[in-house]
PDB file of C-alpha atoms in Angstrom:
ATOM      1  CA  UNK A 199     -69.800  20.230 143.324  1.00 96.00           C
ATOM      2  CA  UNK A 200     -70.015  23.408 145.492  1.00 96.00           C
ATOM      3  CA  UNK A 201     -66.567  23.820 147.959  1.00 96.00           C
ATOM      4  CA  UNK A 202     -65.521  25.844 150.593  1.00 96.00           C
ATOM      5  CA  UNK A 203     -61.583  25.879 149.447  1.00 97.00           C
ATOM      6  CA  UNK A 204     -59.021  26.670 151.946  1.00 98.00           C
ATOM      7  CA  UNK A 205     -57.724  29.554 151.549  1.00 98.00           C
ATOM      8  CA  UNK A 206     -54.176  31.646 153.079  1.00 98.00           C
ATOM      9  CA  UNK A 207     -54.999  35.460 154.473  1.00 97.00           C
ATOM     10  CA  UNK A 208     -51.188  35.666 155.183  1.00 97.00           C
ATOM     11  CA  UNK A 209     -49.193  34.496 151.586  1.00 97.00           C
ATOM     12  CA  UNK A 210     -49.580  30.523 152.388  1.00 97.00           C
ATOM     13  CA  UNK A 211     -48.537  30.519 155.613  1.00 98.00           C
ATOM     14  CA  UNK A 212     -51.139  29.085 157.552  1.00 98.00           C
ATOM     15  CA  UNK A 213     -54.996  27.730 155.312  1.00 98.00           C
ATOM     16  CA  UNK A 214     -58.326  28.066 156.700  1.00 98.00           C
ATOM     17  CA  UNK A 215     -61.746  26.814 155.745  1.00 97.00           C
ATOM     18  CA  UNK A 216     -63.896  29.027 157.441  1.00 97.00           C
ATOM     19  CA  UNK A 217     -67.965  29.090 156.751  1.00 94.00           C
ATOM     20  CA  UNK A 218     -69.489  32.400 155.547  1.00 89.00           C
ATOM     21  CA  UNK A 219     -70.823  33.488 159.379  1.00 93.00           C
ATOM     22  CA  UNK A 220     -66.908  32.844 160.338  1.00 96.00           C
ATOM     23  CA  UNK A 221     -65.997  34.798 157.681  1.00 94.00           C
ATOM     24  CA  UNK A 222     -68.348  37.788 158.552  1.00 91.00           C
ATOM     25  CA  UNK A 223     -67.515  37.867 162.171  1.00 95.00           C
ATOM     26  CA  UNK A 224     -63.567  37.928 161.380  1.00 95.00           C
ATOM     27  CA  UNK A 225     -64.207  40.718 158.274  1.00 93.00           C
ATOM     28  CA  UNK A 226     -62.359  38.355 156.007  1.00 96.00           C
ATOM     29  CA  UNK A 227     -62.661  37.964 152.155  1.00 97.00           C
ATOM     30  CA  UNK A 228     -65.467  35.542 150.685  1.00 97.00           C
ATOM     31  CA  UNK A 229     -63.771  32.618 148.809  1.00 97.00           C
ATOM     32  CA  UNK A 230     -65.907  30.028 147.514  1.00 97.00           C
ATOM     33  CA  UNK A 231     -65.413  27.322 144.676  1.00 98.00           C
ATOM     34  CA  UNK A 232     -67.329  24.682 142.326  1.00 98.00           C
ATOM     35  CA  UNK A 233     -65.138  21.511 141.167  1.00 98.00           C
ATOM     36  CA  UNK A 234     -65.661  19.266 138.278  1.00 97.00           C
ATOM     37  CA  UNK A 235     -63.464  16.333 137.378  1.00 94.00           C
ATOM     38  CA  UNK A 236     -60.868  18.557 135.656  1.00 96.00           C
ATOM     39  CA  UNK A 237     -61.580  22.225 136.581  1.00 98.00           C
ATOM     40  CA  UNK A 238     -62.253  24.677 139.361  1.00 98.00           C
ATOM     41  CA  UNK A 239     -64.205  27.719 139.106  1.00 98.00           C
ATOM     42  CA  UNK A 240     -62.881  30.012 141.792  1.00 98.00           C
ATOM     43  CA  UNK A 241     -65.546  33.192 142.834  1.00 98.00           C
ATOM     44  CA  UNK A 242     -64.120  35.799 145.465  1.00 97.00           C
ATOM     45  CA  UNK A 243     -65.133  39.273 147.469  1.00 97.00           C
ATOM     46  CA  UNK A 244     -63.951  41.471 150.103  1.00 96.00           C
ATOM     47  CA  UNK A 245     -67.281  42.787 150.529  1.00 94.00           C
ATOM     48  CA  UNK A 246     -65.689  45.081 153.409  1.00 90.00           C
ATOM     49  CA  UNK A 247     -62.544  46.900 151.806  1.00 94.00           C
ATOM     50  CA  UNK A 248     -61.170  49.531 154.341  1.00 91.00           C
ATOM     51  CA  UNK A 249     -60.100  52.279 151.965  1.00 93.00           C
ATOM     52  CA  UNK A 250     -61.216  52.899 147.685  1.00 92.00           C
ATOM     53  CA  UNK A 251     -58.490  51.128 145.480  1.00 92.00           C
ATOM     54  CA  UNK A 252     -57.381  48.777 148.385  1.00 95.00           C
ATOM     55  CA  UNK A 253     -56.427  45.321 146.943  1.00 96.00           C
ATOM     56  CA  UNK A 254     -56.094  42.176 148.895  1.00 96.00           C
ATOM     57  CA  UNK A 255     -53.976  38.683 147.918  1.00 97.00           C
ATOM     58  CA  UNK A 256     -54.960  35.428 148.707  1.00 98.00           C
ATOM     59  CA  UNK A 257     -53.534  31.844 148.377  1.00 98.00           C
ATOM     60  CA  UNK A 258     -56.135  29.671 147.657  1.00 98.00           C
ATOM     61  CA  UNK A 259     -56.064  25.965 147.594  1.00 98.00           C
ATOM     62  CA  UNK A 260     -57.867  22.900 146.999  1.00 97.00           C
ATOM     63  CA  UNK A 261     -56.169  19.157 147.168  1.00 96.00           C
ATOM     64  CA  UNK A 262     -52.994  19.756 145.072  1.00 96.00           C
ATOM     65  CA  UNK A 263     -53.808  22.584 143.046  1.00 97.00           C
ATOM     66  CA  UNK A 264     -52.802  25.947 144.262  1.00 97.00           C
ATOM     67  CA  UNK A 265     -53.350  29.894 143.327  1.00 98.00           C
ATOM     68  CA  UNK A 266     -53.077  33.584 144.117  1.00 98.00           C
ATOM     69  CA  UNK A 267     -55.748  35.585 143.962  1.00 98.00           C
ATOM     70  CA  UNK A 268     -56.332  39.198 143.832  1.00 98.00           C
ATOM     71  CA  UNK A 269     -59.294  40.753 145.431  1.00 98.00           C
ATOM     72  CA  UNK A 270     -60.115  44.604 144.473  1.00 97.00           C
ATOM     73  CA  UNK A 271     -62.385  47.081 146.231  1.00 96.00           C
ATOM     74  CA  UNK A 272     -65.535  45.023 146.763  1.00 96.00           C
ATOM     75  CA  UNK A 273     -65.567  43.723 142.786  1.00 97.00           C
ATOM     76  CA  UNK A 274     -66.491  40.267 142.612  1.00 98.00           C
ATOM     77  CA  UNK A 275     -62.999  37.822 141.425  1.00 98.00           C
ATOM     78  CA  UNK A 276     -64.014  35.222 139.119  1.00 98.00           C
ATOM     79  CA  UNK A 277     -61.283  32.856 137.690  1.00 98.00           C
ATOM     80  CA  UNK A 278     -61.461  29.211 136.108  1.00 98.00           C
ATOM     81  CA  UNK A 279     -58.175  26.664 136.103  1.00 98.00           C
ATOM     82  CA  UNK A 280     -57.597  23.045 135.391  1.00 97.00           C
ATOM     83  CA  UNK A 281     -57.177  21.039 138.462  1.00 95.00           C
TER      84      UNK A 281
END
């Protein structure tokens, strides 16, 4: 099934699930996930990077599993894990 994970802007500190017009009007990263019984297929974007070459980390998070991720530029993160 399709998820909206939550997901840390700040290195785990505080988790938001924000929808993709929240995420627009606060300029953050796209983070959006499909879940099967066992694994999760993570897909991510900043589709608004400030300068070439900037990277961005993110703690993402979905019941008890747990990852960073690494956004670059605008180039699309795709990852896969075992839940």
């Amino acid at each position: 099934k399709a998820i909206i994970p939550e997901v840390s802007f700040d290195g785990g500190n505080k988790f938001y699930q924000y929808n993709a017009a929240e995420l627009h009007e606060k300029g953050l990263p796209i983070v959006r996930a499909i879940v099967t019984k066992d694994k999760i297929l993570v897909a991510g974007q900043n589709p608004n990077p400030k300068n070439v070459g900037e990277t961005k980390q993110l703690v993402v998070k979905y019941g008890k599993w747990k990852d960073i991720i690494t956004l670059k530029n605008d180039d699309i993160y795709l990852g896969e894990a075992k839940l």
